[in-house]
Coordinates of C-alpha atoms in Angstrom, one line a residue:
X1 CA -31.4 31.4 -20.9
X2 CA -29.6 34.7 -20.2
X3 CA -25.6 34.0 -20.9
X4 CA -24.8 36.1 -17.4
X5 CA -27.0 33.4 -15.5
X6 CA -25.2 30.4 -17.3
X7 CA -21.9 32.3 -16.6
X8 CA -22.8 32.8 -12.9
X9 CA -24.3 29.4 -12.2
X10 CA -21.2 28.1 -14.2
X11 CA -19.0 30.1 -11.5
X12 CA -21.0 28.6 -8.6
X13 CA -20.4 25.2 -9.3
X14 CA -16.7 25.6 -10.2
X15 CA -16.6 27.3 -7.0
X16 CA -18.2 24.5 -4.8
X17 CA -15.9 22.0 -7.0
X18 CA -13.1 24.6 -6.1
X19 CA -14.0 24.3 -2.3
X20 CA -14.5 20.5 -2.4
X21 CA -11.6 19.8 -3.7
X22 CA -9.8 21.7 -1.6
X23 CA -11.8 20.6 1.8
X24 CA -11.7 16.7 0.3
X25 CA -15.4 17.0 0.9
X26 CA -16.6 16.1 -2.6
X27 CA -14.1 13.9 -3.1
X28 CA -14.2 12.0 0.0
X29 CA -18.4 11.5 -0.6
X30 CA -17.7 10.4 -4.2
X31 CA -14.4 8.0 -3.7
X32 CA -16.5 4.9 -2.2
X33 CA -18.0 4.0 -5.9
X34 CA -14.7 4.9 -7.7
X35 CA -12.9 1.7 -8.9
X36 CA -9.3 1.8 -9.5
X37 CA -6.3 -0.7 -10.6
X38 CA -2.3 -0.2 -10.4
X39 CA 0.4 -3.2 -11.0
X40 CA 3.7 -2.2 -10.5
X41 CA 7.7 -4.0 -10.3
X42 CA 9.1 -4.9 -6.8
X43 CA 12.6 -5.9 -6.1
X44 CA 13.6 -8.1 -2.9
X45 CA 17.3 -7.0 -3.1
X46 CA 20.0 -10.0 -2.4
X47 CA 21.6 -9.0 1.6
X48 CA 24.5 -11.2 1.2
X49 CA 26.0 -13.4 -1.5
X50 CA 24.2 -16.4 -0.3
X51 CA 20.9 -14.8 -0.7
X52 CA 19.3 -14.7 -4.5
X53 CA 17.2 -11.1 -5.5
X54 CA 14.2 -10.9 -6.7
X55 CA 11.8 -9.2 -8.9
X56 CA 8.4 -9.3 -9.6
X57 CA 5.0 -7.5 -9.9
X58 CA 2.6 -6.3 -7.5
X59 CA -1.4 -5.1 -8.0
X60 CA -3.4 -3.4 -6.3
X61 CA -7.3 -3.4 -7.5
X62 CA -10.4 -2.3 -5.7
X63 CA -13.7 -0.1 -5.2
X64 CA -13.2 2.8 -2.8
X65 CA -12.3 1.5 0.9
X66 CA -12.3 -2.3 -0.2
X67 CA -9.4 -3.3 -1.3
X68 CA -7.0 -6.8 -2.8
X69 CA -3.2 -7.1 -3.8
X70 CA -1.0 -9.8 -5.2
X71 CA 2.9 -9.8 -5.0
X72 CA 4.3 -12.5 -7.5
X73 CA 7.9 -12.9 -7.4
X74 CA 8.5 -15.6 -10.9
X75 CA 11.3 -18.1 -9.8
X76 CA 11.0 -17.4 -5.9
X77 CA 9.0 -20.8 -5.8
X78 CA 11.9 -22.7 -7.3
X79 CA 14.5 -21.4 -4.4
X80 CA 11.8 -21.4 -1.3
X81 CA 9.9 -23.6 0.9
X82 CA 6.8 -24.4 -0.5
X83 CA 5.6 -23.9 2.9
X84 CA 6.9 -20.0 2.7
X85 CA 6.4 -19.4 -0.8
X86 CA 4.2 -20.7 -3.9
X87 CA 3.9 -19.7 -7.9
X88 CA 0.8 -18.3 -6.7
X89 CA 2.3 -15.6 -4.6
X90 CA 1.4 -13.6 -1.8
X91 CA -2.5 -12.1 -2.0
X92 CA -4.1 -10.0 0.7
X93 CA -7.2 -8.0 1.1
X94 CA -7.9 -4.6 2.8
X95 CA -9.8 -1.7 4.0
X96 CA -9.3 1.8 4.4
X97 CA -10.9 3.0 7.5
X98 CA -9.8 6.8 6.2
X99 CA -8.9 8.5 3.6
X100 CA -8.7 12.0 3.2
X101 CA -8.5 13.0 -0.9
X102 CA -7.4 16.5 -0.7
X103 CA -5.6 19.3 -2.7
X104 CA -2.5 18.1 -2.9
X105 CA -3.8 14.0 -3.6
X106 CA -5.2 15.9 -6.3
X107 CA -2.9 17.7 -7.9
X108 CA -0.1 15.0 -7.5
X109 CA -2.8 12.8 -9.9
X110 CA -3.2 15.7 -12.2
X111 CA 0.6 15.9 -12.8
X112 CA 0.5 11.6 -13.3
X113 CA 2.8 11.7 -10.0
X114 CA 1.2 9.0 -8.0
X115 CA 3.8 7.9 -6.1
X116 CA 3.0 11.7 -4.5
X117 CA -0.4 11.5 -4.4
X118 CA -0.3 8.3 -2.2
X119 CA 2.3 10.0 -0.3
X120 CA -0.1 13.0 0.1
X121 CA -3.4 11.7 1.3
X122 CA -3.3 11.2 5.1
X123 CA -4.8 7.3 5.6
X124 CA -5.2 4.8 7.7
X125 CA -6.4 1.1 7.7
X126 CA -5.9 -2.5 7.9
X127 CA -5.0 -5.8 5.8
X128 CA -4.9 -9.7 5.9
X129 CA -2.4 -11.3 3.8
X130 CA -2.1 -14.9 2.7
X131 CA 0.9 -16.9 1.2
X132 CA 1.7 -20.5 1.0
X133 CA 1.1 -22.0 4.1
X134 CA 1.4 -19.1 6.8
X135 CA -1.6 -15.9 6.7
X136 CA -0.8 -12.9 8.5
X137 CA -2.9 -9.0 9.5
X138 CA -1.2 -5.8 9.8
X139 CA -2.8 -2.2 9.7
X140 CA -0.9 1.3 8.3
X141 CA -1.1 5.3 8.8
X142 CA -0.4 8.2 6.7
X143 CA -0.9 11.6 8.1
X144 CA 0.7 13.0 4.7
X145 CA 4.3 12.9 6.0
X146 CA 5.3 9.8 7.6
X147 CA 3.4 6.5 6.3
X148 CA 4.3 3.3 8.3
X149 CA 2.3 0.5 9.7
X150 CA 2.9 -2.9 12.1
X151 CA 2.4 -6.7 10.7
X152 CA 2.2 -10.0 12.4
X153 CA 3.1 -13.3 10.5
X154 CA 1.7 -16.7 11.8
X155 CA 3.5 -19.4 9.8
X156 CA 3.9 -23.1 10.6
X157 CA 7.6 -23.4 11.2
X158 CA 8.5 -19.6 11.5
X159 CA 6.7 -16.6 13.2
X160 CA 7.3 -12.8 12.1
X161 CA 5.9 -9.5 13.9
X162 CA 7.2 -6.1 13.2
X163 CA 7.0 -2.7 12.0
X164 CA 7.3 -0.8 8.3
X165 CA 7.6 2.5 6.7
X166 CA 7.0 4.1 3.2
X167 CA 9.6 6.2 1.8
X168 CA 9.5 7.9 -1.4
X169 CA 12.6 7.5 -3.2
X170 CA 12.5 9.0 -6.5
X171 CA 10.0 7.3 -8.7
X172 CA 10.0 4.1 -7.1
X173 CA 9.2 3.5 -2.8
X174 CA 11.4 2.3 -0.7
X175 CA 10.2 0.0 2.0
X176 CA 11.9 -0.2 5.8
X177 CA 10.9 -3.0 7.7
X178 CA 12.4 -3.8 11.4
X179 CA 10.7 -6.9 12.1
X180 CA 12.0 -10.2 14.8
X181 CA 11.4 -13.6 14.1
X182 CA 11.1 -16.7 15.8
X183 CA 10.2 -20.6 15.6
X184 CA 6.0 -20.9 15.7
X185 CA 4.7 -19.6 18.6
X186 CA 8.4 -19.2 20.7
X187 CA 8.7 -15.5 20.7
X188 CA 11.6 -15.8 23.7
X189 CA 13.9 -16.9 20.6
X190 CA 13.1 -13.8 18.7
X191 CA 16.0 -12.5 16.2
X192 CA 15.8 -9.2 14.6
X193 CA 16.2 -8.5 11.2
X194 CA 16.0 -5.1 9.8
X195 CA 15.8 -4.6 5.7
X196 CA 15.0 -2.7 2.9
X197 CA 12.5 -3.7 -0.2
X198 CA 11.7 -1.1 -3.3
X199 CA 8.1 -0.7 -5.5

């Protein structure tokens, strides 16, 4: 085969990559069958000196839109209410109803930045989460410069609903949560709490 056909065909393809990558198109067909896996730290921060911090890990594993996390905080069981907290931690699945992988998602992974690359890829979808004895559903948005999301916690002493935000913070994420809290089912005796969490 001629070298100027290989050259040009080469050209082609890189150019429909090119285009692909930058439309997400490509990407977006391909990123249903790509697996992927990330654990990270977490730090529950003590908010007054009655209140113990706390660090741990969280992971994140799944295939395309289909996803599950754990949070594991080691000791929290020894300081909580088993109803509220177990060694076993807090596990959750999810879906992503959309995802756009474009230019930028891309680059941010190229340059091993991935707390950009999350914060760069408008998304939206939903979760369930599970700990100890109370389950709760929430869902999140990312249009690429503001990333929050609403949660609802049904426990069997306590109740929790509210709303959260992703913030990048350097290398780690801070997370903003505004949320009120009540005895099971009694929302007329809500209190609000507002706090801060990092990953």
């Amino acid at each position: 085969m001629d070298k100027r056909i290989i050259l040009i065909f080469a050209v082609v393809v890189l150019g429909l990559i090119a285009a692909g990558t930058a439309s997400g198109v490509l990407i977006n067909l391909v990123f249903p069958e790509i697996p992927y896996n990330y654990t990270s730290y977490v730090t529950l921060p003590a908010h007054s000196q009655n209140e113990e911090s706390f660090v741990g890990y969280y992971k994140i594993n799944g295939t395309g839109n289909d996803f599950k996390f754990k949070i594991v905080l080691p000791g929290a069981e020894n300081n909580e209410d088993p109803l509220c907290y177990t060694a076993s931690g807090l596990n959750g699945t999810g879906k992503l109803d959309y995802i756009n992988i474009n230019y930028n998602t891309v680059a941010a992974v190229a340059n091993k930045n991935l707390t950009r690359a999350v914060f760069a890829t408008p998304m939206n979808g939903t979760f369930n989460i599970q700990c100890a004895a109370w389950t709760g559903y929430g869902n999140f948005s990312n249009n690429g410069t503001y990333f929050a999301g609403k949660f609802k916690i049904d426990g069997p002493v306590t109740d929790f609903k509210g709303s959260f935000q992703f913030v990048p913070d350097g290398k780690r994420i801070k997370i903003l949560t505004d949320y009120v809290y009540y005895p099971h089912l009694q929302d007329q005796l809500a209190k609000n709490v507002t706090n801060t969490f990092y990953m």
